[in-house]
Amino acid sequence: MARVRVRREKKIRTLANIMRRDNERQERKERGLPPEILELIMSRLNLLENIRASAVSTRWLASAVSVRRTKPNPFLVHIPKRGDYFEFFDPSASISYLNEIPEIRNSRVLYSNDGWLLLNHPFTLTLFFFSPFERATQPIPRPWATRSMPLSTAFTSNPFSTGLIVFTISQTILNVTIAFWRRGWEQWKIITFPRPLHHFYSAWVQIVYSSGCFYCLSLQGQLGVFDPVTFAWSVRNIVPPVCLGVQVLGNPWRARFMAELAGQIYVVCTGPGPVPVVYRVGWENGKEWLPLGGSLEGVALFVNGLRSLAKVDLGKPTAGRIVFSKVKFHGARCVMYSPGQKRYYPDSKMRLDWSKEEPNRNIWIEVPENI
């Protein structure tokens, strides 16, 4: 036994010496690169690239750690049925914050973006933006004088951005109606398109803005695209993403969620099946939904019936996971799924039953970095 222990320790020392010599050789090659240039390069990397670069050498590790920053996680806003107290849940720390917001009492939340909410008052029909972090309100014109806003509504940026566009879509058996408004316009532009009979009649339930167009995912999994510059509307002829075990009838839309990141569109499908399925739009392969494998490459998907988000540069426990707008253990933990580990958290055996969920009672909102 003593001889075996000696041989093992000798091998460990030999490997340590080899690694040390390789590290010294790598650092000698890098001496021509000034430290401020190396830090500048590291600061331009996202979190996943930063972690990978830190494995090159001890010098790269020190530089990578010195500039490594993680971004804040979105908060899950719970919308009360009555009263003025809104709950903001931070999934990264499992902490809830109560905030009294009488400014949006009885209003219906439609969408969130850039730290702002878009709301519609069902009685006065007023349409307005509200920032719960700045306690600021910004009203905008409404498209119809006697009609409430559809839930299928989205906007592109904060209300003071010059590129702001507000978009909504609704339909009947025969027509699809799209209304949109740009910052500075006095009234909305409303366009009606005939609905082809071979298209399923189903609500457009998830909307994202990407590369200058609005992408709309229907209850049946069809993908519609609207260009606000050319006023063109089309339904892409691609096979809808499959939600394992989800039937067509009876509100299956609660099991489909769509998010966008840097031009990449993701769809998360969950149902009675054991695990979620994640797709992305494969424009390069005949415009089809491509199932992703066992890793999200550090992307975190925060999914919800009103608004889904895709984020990078987040720390544990949300990085590389699907974060659902369901909270377990009396509000203490968010339900997450790790594609890499192929399990749910906090309970590995849980199943998500969306038929028991009350829709539109919560929404993800991005948190400003200075909060």
Coordinates of C-alpha atoms in Angstrom, one line a residue, residues 79-358:
I79 CA -50.5 41.0 -10.3
P80 CA -53.1 41.2 -7.4
K81 CA -56.8 40.6 -8.0
R82 CA -57.5 43.3 -5.5
G83 CA -55.6 46.0 -3.8
D84 CA -52.4 47.9 -4.6
Y85 CA -49.6 45.6 -3.4
F86 CA -47.6 44.0 -6.2
E87 CA -45.1 41.3 -5.4
F88 CA -41.7 41.4 -7.2
F89 CA -39.9 38.0 -7.0
D90 CA -36.1 37.7 -7.7
P91 CA -35.5 34.1 -8.9
S92 CA -31.7 34.3 -8.4
A93 CA -32.0 35.0 -4.6
S94 CA -35.6 33.6 -4.0
I95 CA -36.5 36.9 -2.4
S96 CA -39.8 38.7 -2.8
Y97 CA -40.4 42.5 -2.5
L98 CA -43.8 44.0 -1.9
N99 CA -44.5 47.4 -3.5
E100 CA -47.6 49.5 -3.2
I101 CA -48.5 50.9 -6.6
P102 CA -51.9 52.6 -6.5
E103 CA -51.1 54.3 -9.9
I104 CA -52.0 51.1 -11.8
R105 CA -55.0 49.9 -9.7
N106 CA -57.5 47.9 -11.6
S107 CA -55.4 48.1 -14.8
R108 CA -54.6 45.1 -17.0
V109 CA -51.0 44.4 -17.8
L110 CA -50.4 43.7 -21.5
Y111 CA -46.6 43.4 -22.0
S112 CA -43.2 44.4 -20.5
N113 CA -40.0 45.6 -22.0
D114 CA -36.9 47.6 -21.0
G115 CA -38.1 47.9 -17.4
W116 CA -41.5 49.2 -18.4
L117 CA -45.1 47.8 -18.3
L118 CA -47.8 48.5 -20.9
L119 CA -51.2 48.7 -19.2
N120 CA -54.8 49.2 -20.3
H121 CA -57.6 50.3 -17.9
P122 CA -60.7 48.3 -18.7
F123 CA -63.2 51.0 -17.6
T124 CA -61.6 54.2 -18.9
L125 CA -59.9 52.4 -21.8
T126 CA -56.8 54.5 -21.2
L127 CA -53.5 53.0 -22.5
F128 CA -50.3 53.9 -20.7
F129 CA -46.7 52.9 -19.8
F130 CA -45.6 52.6 -16.2
S131 CA -42.1 52.0 -14.7
P132 CA -42.4 50.4 -11.3
F133 CA -38.7 51.2 -10.6
E134 CA -38.9 54.9 -11.5
R135 CA -42.6 55.3 -10.6
A136 CA -43.1 57.1 -13.9
T137 CA -46.3 57.1 -16.1
Q138 CA -46.5 57.8 -19.8
P139 CA -49.9 57.8 -21.6
I140 CA -50.2 57.1 -25.3
P141 CA -53.2 57.3 -27.7
R142 CA -55.4 54.2 -28.0
P143 CA -56.3 52.7 -31.4
W144 CA -60.0 52.3 -30.7
A145 CA -62.3 54.7 -28.9
T146 CA -64.8 52.1 -27.7
R147 CA -62.8 48.9 -27.6
S148 CA -60.3 47.6 -25.1
M149 CA -56.8 46.5 -26.1
P150 CA -56.3 42.8 -27.0
L151 CA -53.9 40.8 -24.8
S152 CA -51.9 40.1 -28.0
T153 CA -50.0 43.4 -27.7
A154 CA -46.2 44.2 -27.6
F155 CA -43.8 47.1 -27.7
T156 CA -40.2 47.4 -28.8
S157 CA -38.5 49.7 -26.2
N158 CA -39.0 52.2 -23.4
P159 CA -41.6 54.9 -24.2
F160 CA -38.9 57.7 -24.6
S161 CA -36.9 55.8 -27.3
T162 CA -37.2 57.2 -30.8
G163 CA -37.6 53.7 -32.2
L164 CA -40.6 52.9 -30.0
I165 CA -43.3 50.9 -31.8
V166 CA -46.5 49.5 -30.1
F167 CA -48.1 46.6 -31.9
T168 CA -51.3 44.6 -31.4
I169 CA -53.0 41.9 -33.4
S170 CA -56.5 40.4 -33.4
Q171 CA -58.6 38.4 -35.8
T172 CA -62.0 37.0 -36.8
I173 CA -62.9 34.0 -39.0
L174 CA -62.3 36.1 -42.1
N175 CA -59.7 38.8 -41.2
V176 CA -56.5 39.5 -39.3
T177 CA -56.4 43.1 -37.9
I178 CA -53.0 44.7 -37.1
A179 CA -52.7 48.1 -35.4
F180 CA -49.4 49.8 -34.6
W181 CA -48.2 53.1 -33.3
R182 CA -44.8 54.9 -33.4
R183 CA -43.6 57.5 -30.9
G184 CA -44.7 60.9 -32.1
W185 CA -47.7 59.7 -34.0
E186 CA -51.1 61.3 -33.1
Q187 CA -53.0 58.2 -34.1
W188 CA -52.6 54.5 -34.8
K189 CA -52.3 52.9 -38.2
I190 CA -54.8 50.0 -38.5
I191 CA -54.6 47.4 -41.3
T192 CA -56.9 44.5 -42.1
F193 CA -55.7 41.5 -44.0
P194 CA -57.8 38.6 -45.3
R195 CA -57.2 35.4 -43.4
P196 CA -56.5 32.4 -45.8
L197 CA -59.0 29.7 -45.1
H198 CA -56.2 27.0 -45.0
H199 CA -54.7 28.7 -41.9
F200 CA -55.9 27.6 -38.5
Y201 CA -58.2 30.0 -36.7
S202 CA -56.3 30.5 -33.5
A203 CA -55.3 33.3 -31.2
W204 CA -51.8 34.9 -31.5
V205 CA -50.6 34.5 -28.0
Q206 CA -46.8 35.2 -27.9
I207 CA -45.1 38.2 -29.6
V208 CA -41.5 39.1 -30.0
Y209 CA -39.7 41.9 -31.9
S210 CA -36.6 40.8 -33.8
S211 CA -34.6 42.3 -36.7
G212 CA -37.2 44.9 -37.5
C213 CA -40.2 42.6 -37.6
F214 CA -42.9 41.4 -35.1
Y215 CA -43.1 37.6 -34.8
C216 CA -46.4 36.2 -33.6
L217 CA -46.8 32.6 -32.3
S218 CA -50.4 31.3 -32.5
L219 CA -52.2 28.9 -30.3
Q220 CA -51.7 26.2 -32.9
G221 CA -48.0 26.9 -33.3
Q222 CA -48.1 28.9 -36.5
L223 CA -45.6 31.8 -36.9
G224 CA -46.8 35.1 -38.3
V225 CA -44.5 37.9 -39.3
F226 CA -45.3 41.6 -39.7
D227 CA -43.0 44.2 -41.1
P228 CA -43.9 47.7 -39.8
V229 CA -42.0 49.4 -42.6
T230 CA -43.5 47.7 -45.7
F231 CA -46.8 46.9 -43.9
A232 CA -46.4 43.2 -45.0
W233 CA -48.0 40.4 -43.1
S234 CA -47.3 36.7 -43.8
V235 CA -47.7 33.4 -42.0
R236 CA -44.5 31.3 -42.4
N237 CA -45.1 27.9 -44.0
I238 CA -43.2 25.9 -41.4
V239 CA -44.3 22.9 -39.4
P240 CA -45.4 24.1 -35.9
P241 CA -43.2 23.2 -32.9
V242 CA -44.6 20.1 -31.1
C243 CA -45.5 20.3 -27.4
L244 CA -45.1 16.7 -26.2
G245 CA -48.4 15.3 -24.9
V246 CA -50.3 18.5 -25.4
Q247 CA -53.7 18.3 -27.1
V248 CA -54.9 20.8 -29.7
L249 CA -58.0 21.6 -27.7
G250 CA -58.3 23.2 -24.3
N251 CA -55.9 26.1 -24.0
P252 CA -52.6 24.5 -25.0
W253 CA -51.1 27.9 -25.6
R254 CA -50.1 28.0 -21.9
A255 CA -47.5 25.4 -22.8
R256 CA -45.9 27.4 -25.6
F257 CA -43.6 30.3 -24.9
M258 CA -41.5 32.4 -27.4
A259 CA -38.4 34.6 -26.6
E260 CA -35.8 36.5 -28.7
L261 CA -32.1 37.2 -28.2
A262 CA -29.8 38.9 -30.7
G263 CA -31.9 37.8 -33.7
Q264 CA -32.4 34.2 -32.5
I265 CA -36.0 33.1 -31.7
Y266 CA -36.6 30.4 -29.2
V267 CA -39.8 28.5 -28.4
V268 CA -40.3 26.5 -25.2
C269 CA -42.9 23.7 -25.2
T270 CA -44.1 22.0 -22.1
G271 CA -47.0 19.7 -21.3
P272 CA -47.9 16.4 -19.6
G273 CA -44.6 15.0 -21.0
P274 CA -41.7 14.5 -18.7
V275 CA -39.4 17.4 -20.0
P276 CA -39.7 20.7 -21.9
V277 CA -38.6 20.9 -25.5
V278 CA -36.8 23.9 -26.8
Y279 CA -36.7 25.0 -30.4
R280 CA -35.1 27.8 -32.4
V281 CA -36.1 29.1 -35.8
G282 CA -33.7 27.7 -38.3
W283 CA -33.8 30.2 -41.1
E284 CA -30.6 28.7 -42.6
N285 CA -32.2 25.2 -42.9
G286 CA -35.4 25.7 -44.9
K287 CA -37.1 27.9 -42.3
E288 CA -38.0 25.2 -39.8
W289 CA -38.1 24.7 -36.0
L290 CA -34.9 23.1 -34.9
P291 CA -34.9 21.3 -31.5
L292 CA -32.0 22.3 -29.3
G293 CA -29.8 19.6 -27.7
G294 CA -28.7 19.2 -24.1
S295 CA -27.5 22.8 -23.5
L296 CA -28.7 26.4 -23.8
E297 CA -25.1 27.6 -24.1
G298 CA -25.5 29.9 -21.0
V299 CA -28.8 31.4 -22.2
A300 CA -31.5 31.7 -19.6
L301 CA -35.1 31.5 -20.8
F302 CA -37.7 33.2 -18.5
V303 CA -41.1 32.0 -19.8
N304 CA -44.6 33.4 -19.2
G305 CA -47.9 33.6 -20.9
L306 CA -47.7 37.4 -21.3
R307 CA -44.0 37.9 -21.8
S308 CA -41.0 35.6 -22.2
L309 CA -37.4 36.7 -22.1
A310 CA -34.0 35.3 -23.2
K311 CA -31.0 36.5 -21.3
V312 CA -27.2 35.9 -21.1
D313 CA -24.5 37.0 -18.7
L314 CA -26.4 35.8 -15.7
G315 CA -25.0 34.0 -12.7
K316 CA -26.3 31.0 -10.8
P317 CA -28.9 29.5 -10.5
T318 CA -30.7 30.8 -13.6
A319 CA -27.9 30.7 -16.3
G320 CA -28.5 28.0 -18.9
R321 CA -31.9 27.1 -17.5
I322 CA -35.6 27.6 -18.3
V323 CA -37.2 29.6 -15.5
F324 CA -41.0 29.3 -15.3
S325 CA -43.4 31.8 -13.9
K326 CA -44.4 29.2 -11.3
V327 CA -43.3 29.5 -7.7
K328 CA -43.3 26.6 -5.3
F329 CA -42.8 26.1 -1.5
H330 CA -45.1 28.9 -0.5
G331 CA -43.4 31.4 -2.8
A332 CA -39.8 30.5 -1.8
R333 CA -38.5 28.9 -5.1
C334 CA -39.1 29.4 -8.8
V335 CA -39.6 26.3 -10.9
M336 CA -36.6 25.8 -13.3
Y337 CA -35.5 23.2 -15.7
S338 CA -31.9 22.4 -16.7
P339 CA -31.6 20.9 -20.2
G340 CA -28.0 20.0 -19.5
Q341 CA -28.8 18.0 -16.4
K342 CA -32.3 17.0 -17.7
R343 CA -34.1 17.7 -14.5
Y344 CA -36.4 20.2 -12.8
Y345 CA -35.6 22.3 -9.8
P346 CA -36.3 22.3 -6.9
D347 CA -38.1 19.0 -7.3
S348 CA -36.6 16.7 -10.0
K349 CA -39.8 14.7 -10.3
M350 CA -42.3 17.5 -10.7
R351 CA -44.7 17.8 -13.7
L352 CA -46.1 21.2 -14.9
D353 CA -49.9 21.2 -15.2
W354 CA -50.7 24.4 -17.0
S355 CA -54.4 23.6 -17.1
K356 CA -54.6 24.6 -13.4
E357 CA -52.9 27.9 -13.8
E358 CA -54.8 31.2 -13.8

